[in-house]
Short mmCIF file of C-alpha atoms and ligand atoms in Angstrom, two decimals:
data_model
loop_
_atom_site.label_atom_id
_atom_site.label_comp_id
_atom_site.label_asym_id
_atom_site.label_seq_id
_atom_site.Cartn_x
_atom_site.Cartn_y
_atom_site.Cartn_z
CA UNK A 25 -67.94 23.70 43.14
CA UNK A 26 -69.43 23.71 39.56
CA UNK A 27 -68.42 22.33 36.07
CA UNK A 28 -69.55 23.82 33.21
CA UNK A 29 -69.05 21.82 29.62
CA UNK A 30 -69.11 23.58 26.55
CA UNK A 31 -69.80 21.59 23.48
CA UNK A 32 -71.10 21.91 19.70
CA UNK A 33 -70.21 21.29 16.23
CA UNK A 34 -67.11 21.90 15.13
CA UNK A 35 -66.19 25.53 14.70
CA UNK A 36 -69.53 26.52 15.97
CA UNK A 37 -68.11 28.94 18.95
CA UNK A 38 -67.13 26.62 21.48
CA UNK A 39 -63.52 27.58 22.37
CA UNK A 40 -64.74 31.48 21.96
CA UNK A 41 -67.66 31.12 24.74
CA UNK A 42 -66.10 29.03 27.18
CA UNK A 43 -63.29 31.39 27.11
CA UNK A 44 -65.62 34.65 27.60
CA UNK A 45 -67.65 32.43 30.23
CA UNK A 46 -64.55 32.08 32.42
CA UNK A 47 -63.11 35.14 32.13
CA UNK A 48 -66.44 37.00 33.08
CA UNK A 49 -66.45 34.73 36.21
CA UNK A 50 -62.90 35.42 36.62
CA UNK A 51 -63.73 39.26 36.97
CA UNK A 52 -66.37 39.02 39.56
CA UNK A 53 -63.19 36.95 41.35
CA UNK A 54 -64.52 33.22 41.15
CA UNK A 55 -61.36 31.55 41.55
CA UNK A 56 -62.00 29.92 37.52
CA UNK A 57 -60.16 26.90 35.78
CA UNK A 58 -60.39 27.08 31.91
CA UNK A 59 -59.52 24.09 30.72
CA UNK A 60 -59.79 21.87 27.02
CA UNK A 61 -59.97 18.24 26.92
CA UNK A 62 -59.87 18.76 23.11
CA UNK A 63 -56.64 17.53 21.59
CA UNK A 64 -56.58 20.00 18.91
CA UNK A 65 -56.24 23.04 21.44
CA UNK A 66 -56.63 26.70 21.02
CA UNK A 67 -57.36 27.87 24.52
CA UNK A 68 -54.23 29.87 23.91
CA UNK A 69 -54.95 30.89 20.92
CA UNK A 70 -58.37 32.34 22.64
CA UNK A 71 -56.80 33.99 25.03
CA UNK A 72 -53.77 34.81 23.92
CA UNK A 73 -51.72 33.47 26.33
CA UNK A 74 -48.80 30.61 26.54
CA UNK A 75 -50.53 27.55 28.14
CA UNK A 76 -49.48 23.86 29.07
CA UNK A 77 -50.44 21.02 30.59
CA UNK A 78 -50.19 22.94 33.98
CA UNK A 79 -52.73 25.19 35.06
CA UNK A 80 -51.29 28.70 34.56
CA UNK A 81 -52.75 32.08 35.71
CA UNK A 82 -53.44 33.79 32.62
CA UNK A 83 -55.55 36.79 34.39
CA UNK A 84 -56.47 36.87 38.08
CA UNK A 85 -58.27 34.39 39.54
CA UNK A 86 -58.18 32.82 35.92
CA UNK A 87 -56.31 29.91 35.27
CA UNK A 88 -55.74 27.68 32.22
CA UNK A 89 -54.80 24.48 30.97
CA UNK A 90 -54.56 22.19 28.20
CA UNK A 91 -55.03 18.71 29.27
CA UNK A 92 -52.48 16.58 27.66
CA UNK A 93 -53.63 12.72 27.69
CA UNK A 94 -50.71 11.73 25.74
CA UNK A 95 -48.62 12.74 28.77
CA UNK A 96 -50.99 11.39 31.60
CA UNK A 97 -51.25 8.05 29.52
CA UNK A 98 -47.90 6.99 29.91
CA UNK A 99 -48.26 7.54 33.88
CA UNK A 100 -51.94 5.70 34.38
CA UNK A 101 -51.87 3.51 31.73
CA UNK A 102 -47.78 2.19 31.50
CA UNK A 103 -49.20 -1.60 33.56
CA UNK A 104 -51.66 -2.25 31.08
CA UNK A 105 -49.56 -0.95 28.32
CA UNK A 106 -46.41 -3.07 29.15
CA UNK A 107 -48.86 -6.04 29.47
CA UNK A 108 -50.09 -5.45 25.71
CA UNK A 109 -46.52 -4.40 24.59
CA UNK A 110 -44.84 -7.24 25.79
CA UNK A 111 -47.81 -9.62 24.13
CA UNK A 112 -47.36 -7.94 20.72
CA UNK A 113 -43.83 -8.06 20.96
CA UNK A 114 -43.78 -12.32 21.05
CA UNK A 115 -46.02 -11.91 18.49
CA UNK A 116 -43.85 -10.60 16.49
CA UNK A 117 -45.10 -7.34 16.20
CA UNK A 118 -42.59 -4.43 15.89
CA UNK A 119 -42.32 -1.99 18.84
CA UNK A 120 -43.59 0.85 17.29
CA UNK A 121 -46.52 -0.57 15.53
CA UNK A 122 -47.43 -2.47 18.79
CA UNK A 123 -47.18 1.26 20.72
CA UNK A 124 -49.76 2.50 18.24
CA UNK A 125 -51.96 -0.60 18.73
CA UNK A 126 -51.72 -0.04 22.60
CA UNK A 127 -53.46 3.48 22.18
CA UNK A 128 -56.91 1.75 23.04
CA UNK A 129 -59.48 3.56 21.50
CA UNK A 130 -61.38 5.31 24.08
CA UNK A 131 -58.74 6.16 26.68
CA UNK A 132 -57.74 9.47 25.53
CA UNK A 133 -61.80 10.13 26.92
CA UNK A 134 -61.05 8.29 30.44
CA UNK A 135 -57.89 9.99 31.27
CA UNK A 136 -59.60 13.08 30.37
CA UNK A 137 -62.08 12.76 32.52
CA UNK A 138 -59.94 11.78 35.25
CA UNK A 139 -58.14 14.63 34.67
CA UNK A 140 -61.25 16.77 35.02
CA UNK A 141 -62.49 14.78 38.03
CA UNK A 142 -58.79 15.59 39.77
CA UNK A 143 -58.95 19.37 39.14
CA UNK A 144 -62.05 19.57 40.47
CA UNK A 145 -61.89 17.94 43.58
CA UNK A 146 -58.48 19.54 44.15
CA UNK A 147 -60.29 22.55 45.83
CA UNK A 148 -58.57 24.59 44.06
CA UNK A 149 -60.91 26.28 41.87
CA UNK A 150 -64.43 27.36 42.21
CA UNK A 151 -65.94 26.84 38.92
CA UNK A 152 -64.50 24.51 36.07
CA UNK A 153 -65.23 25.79 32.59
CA UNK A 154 -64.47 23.13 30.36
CA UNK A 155 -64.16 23.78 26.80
CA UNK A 156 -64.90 20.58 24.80
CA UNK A 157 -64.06 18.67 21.39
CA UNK A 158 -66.80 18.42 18.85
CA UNK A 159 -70.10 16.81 19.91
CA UNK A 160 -69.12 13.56 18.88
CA UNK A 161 -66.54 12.86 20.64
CA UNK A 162 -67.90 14.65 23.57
CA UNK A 163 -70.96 12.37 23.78
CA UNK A 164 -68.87 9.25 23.66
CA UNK A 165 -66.85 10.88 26.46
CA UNK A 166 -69.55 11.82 28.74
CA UNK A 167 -71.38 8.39 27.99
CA UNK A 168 -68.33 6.64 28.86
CA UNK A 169 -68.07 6.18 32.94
CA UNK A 170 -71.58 4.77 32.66
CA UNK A 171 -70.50 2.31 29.32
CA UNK A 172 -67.36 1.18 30.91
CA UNK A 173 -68.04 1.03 34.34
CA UNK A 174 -71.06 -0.88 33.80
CA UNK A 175 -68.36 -3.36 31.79
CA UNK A 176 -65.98 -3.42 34.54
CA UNK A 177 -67.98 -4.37 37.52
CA UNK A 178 -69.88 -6.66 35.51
CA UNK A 179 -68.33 -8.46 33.02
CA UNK A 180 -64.77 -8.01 33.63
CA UNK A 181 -64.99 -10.10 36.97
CA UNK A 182 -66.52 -13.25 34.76
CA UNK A 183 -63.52 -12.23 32.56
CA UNK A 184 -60.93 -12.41 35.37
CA UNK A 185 -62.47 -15.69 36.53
CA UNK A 186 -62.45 -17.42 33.11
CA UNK A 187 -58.30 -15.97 32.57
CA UNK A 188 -57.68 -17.29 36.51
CA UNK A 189 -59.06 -21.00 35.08
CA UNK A 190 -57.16 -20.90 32.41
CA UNK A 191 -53.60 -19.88 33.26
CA UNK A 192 -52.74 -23.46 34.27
CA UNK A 193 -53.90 -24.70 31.06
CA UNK A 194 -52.19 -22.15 29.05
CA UNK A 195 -48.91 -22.75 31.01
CA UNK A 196 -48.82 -26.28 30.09
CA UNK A 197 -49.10 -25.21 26.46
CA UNK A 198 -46.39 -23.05 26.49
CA UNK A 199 -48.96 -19.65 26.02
CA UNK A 200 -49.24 -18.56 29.67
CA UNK A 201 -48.31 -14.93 28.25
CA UNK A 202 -51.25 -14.45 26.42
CA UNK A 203 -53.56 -14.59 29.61
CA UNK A 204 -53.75 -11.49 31.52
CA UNK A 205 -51.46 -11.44 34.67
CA UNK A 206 -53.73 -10.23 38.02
CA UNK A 207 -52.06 -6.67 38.34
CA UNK A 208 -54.09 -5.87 34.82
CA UNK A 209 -57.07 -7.09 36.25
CA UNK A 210 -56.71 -4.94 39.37
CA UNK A 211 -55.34 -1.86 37.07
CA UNK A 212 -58.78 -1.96 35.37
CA UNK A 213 -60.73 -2.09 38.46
CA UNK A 214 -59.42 0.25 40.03
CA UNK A 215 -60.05 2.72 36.37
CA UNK A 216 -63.92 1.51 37.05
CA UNK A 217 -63.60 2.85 40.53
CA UNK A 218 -62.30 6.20 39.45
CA UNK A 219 -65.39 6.27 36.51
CA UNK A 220 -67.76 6.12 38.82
CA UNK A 221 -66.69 8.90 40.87
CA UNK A 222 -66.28 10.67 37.79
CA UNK A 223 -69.78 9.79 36.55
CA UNK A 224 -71.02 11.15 40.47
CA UNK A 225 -69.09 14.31 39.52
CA UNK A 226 -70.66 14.79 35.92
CA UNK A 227 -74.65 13.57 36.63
CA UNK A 228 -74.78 15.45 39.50
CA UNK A 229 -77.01 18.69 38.24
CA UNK A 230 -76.31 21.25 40.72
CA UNK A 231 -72.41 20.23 39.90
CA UNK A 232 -71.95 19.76 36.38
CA UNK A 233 -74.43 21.38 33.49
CA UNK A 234 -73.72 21.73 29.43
CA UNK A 235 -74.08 24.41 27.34
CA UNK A 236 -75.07 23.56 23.97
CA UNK A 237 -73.02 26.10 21.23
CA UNK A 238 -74.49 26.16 17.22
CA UNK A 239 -74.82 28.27 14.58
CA UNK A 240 -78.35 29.04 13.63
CA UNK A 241 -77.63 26.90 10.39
CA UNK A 242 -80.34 23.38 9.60
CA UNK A 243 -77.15 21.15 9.76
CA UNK A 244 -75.42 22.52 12.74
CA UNK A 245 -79.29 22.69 14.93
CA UNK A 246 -80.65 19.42 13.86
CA UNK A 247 -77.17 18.28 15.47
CA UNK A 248 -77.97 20.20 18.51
CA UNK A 249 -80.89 18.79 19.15
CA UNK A 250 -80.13 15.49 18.97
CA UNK A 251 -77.35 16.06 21.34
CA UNK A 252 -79.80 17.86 23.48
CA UNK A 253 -81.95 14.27 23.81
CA UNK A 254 -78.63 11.88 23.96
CA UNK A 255 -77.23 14.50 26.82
CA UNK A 256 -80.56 13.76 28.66
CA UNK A 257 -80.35 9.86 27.64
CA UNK A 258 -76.76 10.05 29.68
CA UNK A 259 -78.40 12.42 32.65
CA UNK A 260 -76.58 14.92 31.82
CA UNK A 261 -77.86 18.66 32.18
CA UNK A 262 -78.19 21.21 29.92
CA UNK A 263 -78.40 24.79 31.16
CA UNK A 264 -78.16 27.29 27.91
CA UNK A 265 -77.96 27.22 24.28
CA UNK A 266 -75.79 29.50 22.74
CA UNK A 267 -76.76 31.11 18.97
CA UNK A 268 -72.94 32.21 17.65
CA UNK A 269 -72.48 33.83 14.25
CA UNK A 270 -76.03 35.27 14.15
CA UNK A 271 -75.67 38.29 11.85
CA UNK A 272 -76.96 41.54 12.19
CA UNK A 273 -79.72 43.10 10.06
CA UNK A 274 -78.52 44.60 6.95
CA UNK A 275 -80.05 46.36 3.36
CA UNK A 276 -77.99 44.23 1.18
CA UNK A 277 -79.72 41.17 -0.48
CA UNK A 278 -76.63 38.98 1.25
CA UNK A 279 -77.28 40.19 4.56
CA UNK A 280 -81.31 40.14 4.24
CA UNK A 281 -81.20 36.51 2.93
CA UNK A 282 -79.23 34.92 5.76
CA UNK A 283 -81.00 37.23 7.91
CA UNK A 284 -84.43 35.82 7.72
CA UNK A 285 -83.19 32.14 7.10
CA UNK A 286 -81.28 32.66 10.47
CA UNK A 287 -84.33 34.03 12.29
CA UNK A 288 -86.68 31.14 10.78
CA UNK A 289 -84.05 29.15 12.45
CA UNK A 290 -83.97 30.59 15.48
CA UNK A 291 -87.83 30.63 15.91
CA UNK A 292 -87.59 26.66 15.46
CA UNK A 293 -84.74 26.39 18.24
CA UNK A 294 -86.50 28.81 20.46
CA UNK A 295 -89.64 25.59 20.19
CA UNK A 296 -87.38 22.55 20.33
CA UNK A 297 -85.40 24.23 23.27
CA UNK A 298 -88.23 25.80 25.02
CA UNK A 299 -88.26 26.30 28.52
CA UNK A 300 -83.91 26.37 28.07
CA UNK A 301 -82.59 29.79 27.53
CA UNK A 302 -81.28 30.78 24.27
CA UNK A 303 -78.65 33.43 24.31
CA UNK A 304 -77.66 35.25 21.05
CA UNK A 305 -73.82 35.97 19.63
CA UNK A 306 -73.87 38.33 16.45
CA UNK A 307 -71.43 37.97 14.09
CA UNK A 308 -68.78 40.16 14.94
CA UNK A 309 -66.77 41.56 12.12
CA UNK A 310 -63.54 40.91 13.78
CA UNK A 311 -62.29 37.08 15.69
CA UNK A 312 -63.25 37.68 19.25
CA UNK A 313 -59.54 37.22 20.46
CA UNK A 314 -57.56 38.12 23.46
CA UNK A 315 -59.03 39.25 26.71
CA UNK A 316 -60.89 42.55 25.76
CA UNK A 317 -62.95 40.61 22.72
CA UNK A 318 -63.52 37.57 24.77
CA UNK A 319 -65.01 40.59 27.52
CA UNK A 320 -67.69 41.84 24.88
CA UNK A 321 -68.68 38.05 24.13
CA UNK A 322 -69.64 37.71 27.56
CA UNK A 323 -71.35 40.95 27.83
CA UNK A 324 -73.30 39.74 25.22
CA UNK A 325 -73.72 36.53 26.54
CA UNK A 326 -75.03 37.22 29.89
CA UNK A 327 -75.53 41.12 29.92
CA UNK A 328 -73.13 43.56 31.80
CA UNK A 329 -75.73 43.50 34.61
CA UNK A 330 -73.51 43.11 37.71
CA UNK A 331 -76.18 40.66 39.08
CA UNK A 332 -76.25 38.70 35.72
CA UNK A 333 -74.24 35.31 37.12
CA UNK A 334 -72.85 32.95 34.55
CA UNK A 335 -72.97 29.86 35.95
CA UNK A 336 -76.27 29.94 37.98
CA UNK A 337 -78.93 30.51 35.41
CA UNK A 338 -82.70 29.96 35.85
CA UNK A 339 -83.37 26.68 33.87
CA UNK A 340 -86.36 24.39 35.13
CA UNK A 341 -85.44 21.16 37.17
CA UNK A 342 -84.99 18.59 34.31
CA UNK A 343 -86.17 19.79 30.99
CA UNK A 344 -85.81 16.17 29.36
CA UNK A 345 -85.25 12.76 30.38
CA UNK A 346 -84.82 9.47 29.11
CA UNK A 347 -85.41 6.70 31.92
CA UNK A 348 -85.58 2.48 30.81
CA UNK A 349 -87.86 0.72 32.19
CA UNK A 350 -89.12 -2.87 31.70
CA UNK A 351 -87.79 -2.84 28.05
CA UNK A 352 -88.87 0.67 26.91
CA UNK A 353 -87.83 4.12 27.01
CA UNK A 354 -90.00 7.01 28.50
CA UNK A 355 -88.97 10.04 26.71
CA UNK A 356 -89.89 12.74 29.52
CA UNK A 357 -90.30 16.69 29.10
CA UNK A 358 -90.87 19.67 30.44
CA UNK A 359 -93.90 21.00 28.27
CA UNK A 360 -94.38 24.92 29.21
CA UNK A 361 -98.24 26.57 29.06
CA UNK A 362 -99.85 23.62 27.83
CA UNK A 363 -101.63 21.96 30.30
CA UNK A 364 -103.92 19.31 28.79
CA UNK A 365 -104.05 18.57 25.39
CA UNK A 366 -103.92 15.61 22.61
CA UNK A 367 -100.23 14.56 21.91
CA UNK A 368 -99.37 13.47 18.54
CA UNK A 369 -96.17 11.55 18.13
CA UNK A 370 -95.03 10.72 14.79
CA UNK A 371 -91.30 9.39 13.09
CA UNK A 372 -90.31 11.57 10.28
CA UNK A 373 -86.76 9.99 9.47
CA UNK A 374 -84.32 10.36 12.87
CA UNK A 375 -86.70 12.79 13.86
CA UNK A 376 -89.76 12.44 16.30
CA UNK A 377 -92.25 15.25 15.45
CA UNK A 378 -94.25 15.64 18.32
CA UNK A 379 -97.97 18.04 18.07
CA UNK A 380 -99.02 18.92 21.15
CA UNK A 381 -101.89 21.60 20.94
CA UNK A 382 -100.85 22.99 18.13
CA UNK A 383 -97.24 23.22 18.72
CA UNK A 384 -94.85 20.93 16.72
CA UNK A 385 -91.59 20.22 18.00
CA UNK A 386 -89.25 18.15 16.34
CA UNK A 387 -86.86 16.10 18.59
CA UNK A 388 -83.80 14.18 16.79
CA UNK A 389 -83.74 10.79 18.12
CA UNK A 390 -79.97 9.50 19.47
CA UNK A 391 -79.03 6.08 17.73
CA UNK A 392 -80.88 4.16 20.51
CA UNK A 393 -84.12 5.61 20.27
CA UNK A 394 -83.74 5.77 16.63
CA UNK A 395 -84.42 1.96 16.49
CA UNK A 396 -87.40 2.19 18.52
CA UNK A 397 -90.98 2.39 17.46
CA UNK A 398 -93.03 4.82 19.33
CA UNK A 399 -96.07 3.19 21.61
CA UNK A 400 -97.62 5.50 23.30
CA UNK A 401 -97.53 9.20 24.51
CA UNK A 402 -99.54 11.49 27.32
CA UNK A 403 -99.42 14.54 28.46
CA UNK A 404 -100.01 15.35 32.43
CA UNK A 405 -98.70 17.67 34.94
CA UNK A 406 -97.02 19.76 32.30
CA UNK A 407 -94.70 16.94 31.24
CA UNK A 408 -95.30 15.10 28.17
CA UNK A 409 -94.54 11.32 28.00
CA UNK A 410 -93.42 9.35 24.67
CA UNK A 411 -93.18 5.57 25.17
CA UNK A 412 -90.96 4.11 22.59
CA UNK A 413 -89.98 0.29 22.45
CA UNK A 414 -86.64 -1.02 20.39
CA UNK A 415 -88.26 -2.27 17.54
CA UNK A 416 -85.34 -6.07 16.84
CA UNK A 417 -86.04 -5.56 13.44
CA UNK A 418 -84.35 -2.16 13.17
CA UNK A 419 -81.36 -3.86 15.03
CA UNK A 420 -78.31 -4.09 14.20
CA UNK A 421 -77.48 -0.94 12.25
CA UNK A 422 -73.52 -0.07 11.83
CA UNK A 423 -74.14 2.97 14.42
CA UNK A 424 -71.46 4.49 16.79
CA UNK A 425 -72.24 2.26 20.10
CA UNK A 426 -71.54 5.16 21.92
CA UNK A 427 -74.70 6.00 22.35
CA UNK A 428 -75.93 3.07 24.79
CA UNK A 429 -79.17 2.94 26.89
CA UNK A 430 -78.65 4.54 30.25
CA UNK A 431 -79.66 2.53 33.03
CA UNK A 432 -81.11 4.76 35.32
CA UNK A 433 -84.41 4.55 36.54
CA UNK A 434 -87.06 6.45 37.56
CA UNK A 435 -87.18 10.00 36.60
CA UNK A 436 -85.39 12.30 39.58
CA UNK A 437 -87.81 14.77 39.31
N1 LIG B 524 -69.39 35.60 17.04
C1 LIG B 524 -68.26 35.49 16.33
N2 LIG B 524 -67.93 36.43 15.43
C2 LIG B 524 -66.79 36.31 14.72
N3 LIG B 524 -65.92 35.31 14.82
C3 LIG B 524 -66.21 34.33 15.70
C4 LIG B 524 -67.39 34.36 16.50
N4 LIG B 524 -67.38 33.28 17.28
C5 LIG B 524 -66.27 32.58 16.99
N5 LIG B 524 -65.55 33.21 16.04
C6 LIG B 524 -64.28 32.76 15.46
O1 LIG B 524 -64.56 31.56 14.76
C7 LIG B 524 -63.49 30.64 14.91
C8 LIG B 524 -64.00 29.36 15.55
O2 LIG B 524 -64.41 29.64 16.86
P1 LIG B 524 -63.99 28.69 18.06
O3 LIG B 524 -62.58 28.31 17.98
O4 LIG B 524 -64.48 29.33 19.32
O5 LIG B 524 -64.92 27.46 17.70
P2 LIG B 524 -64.85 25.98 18.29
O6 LIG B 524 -66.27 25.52 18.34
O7 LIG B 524 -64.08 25.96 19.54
O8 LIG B 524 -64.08 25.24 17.14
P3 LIG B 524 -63.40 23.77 17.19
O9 LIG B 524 -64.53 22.82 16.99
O10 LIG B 524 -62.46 23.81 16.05
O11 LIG B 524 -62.75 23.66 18.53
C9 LIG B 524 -62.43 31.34 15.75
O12 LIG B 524 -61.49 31.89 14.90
C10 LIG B 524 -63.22 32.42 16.47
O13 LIG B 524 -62.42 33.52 16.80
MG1 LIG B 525 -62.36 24.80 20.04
#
């Protein structure tokens, strides 16, 4: 069983690969699921095929769906949400307003990951190619087992305690509605239950990996990269980076100009991704829609070899990690070739430029790291170590907080 997540900037590709990825797998007859947890989706649109929030087979051995939260939210969620409702409601809040308020931020991400973690284990399917939403909300998705579940086993028990006190006490005043009843409580652990099997699912490298898609543009790979470092913060694996909308060599001055500008940029991802492969996409002059386009993406993708496999591609064990450790962060990585040299670490903005014999790579820090100062750095048995420490004084910033500390320890490598 494997899981393969495709994510990016927006409009960067994402949709088109995963697509081509599956249906190439498909072909060599790997029973495939192609699925979106994106809400805006155009897996159909891809394909060009009718889908739903049931898997269909769109080709054989491919199927497809479009997860549909909304729909799965009113099943896993209806205790907690009656709980909330009927609280708003005394309050005097209207129905409707109080069923938008009950659409807690965040749970759009847990259902779909349950709903990811269910189609996987249902033994269905081989390989699950998962076609994401736009980094951003990707991150916060994939960082959010770890986030929550950390919450629930920890502080929601003190929580449960404190509302257990107090009932009595609110009873006597007349308020006993406003503490939650037990069946919430138990609701909520059992969703920190089902996170941490979902977290097992997605950590686990020879399970899950991610495939980074950009455009060779400074914007869209200075985003990559720092969703290369937060992926690794999480544990997560990446396995490829995909280069879309790289344009072929022309004589006109247009073509010539974004040309070199794209190759410049390529050379620089080739360094800050090195040891990860980077696969090309040229700008093709038509959409790559429908199953015979989405063929020639993956062609071009992974070769027409028949040996070429899609989902098993040679990537060293961990490439970078993040592990805490007595109130610092060791920033760990795979350095290729270089086997002892001096290590220069320097903060250029969100960026850590790092020289290490002569090669510079520059590695855009995730909001955490961002507030850290860096105190120290070595270089031994081809892995180069940065030390950084949260520096309080860089605290608190208004930052997304989905980008939290991971609390594993010790590298696994
Ligand atoms: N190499 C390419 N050449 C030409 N058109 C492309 C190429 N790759 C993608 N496209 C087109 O660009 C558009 C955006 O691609 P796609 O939907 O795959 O991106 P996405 O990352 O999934 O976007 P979103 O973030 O909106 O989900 C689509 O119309 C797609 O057909
Ligand atoms: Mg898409």
């Amino acid at each position: 069983m494997r899981i393969v997540l495709f994510t990016g900037k927006g409009g960067v590709g994402k949709t088109t690969t995963a697509s081509a990825t599956a249906l190439r797998l498909a072909d060599r007859g790997v029973k495939t699921l192609l699925l979106s947890t994106d809400s805006a989706h155009s897996l159909g649109d891809a394909l060009g095929a009718e889908l739903g929030n049931e898997p269909v087979e769109v080709a054989p051995s491919l199927w497809a769906v479009h997860i549909d939260t909304q729909q799965r939210f009113e099943v896993a969620w209806r205790d907690v949400q009656r709980f909330l409702l009927d609280l708003l409601a005394r309050g005097g809040v209207d129905p409707i307003t109080a069923e938008e308020l009950t659409v807690l931020p965040g749970v759009e991400e847990v259902l779909a990951l349950l709903a990811v973690r269910d189609l996987a284990l249902n033994g269905q399917w081989d390989v699950l190619v998962v076609d994401c939403a736009p980094t951003a909300e990707t991150l916060r998705l994939l960082a959010l087992p770890e986030a929550l579940g950390w919450y629930l086993q920890k502080v929601f028990p003190a929580h449960r305690r404190l509302a257990r006190g107090m009932r009595p006490l609110a009873a006597i005043m007349g308020r006993g509605e406003v503490i939650p009843p037990d069946s919430i409580f138990d609701a909520l652990l059992r969703l920190s239950d089902d996170l941490a099997s979902v977290r097992e699912l997605l950590a686990d490298p020879a399970v899950t990996t991610v495939r980074l898609v950009l455009t060779p543009e400074t914007v869209v790979a200075a985003e990559a990269r720092r969703t290369f470092t937060a992926l690794a913060l999480y544990g997560y694996r990446v396995d490829l980076v995909i280069a879309n909308r790289v344009f072929p060599k022309g004589r006109d001055a247009f073509r010539q100009g974004w040309v070199s500008a794209q190759q410049a940029q390529l050379a620089e991802l080739r360094e800050s991704f090195a040891g990860l492969p980077v696969h090309e996409l040229a700008y093709g002059h038509a959409e790559p829609v429908g199953a015979a386009a989405l063929r020639g993406v993956a062609d071009e993708l992974y070769g027409v070899l028949p040996g070429a496999d899609p989902v098993r591609l040679s990537v060293p064990a961990e490439l970078m990690s993040v592990d805490s450790a007595d109130g610092e962060y060791v920033l760990r990585m795979w350095l290729p070739l270089v086997e002892r040299a001096a290590v220069d670490a320097a903060r250029s903005g969100d960026d850590l430029v790092l020289t290490v014999a002569g090669h510079r790579r520059v590695i855009t820090l995730p909001s955490v790291l961002r507030r850290c100062d860096v105190v120290g750095g070595e270089l031994a048995e081809r892995e180069l170590r940065v030390r950084l420490r949260p520096n309080p004084s860089m605290w608190p910033k208004p930052d997304d907080d989905a980008e939290r500390p991971s609390r594993r320890r010790g590298s696994s490598r």
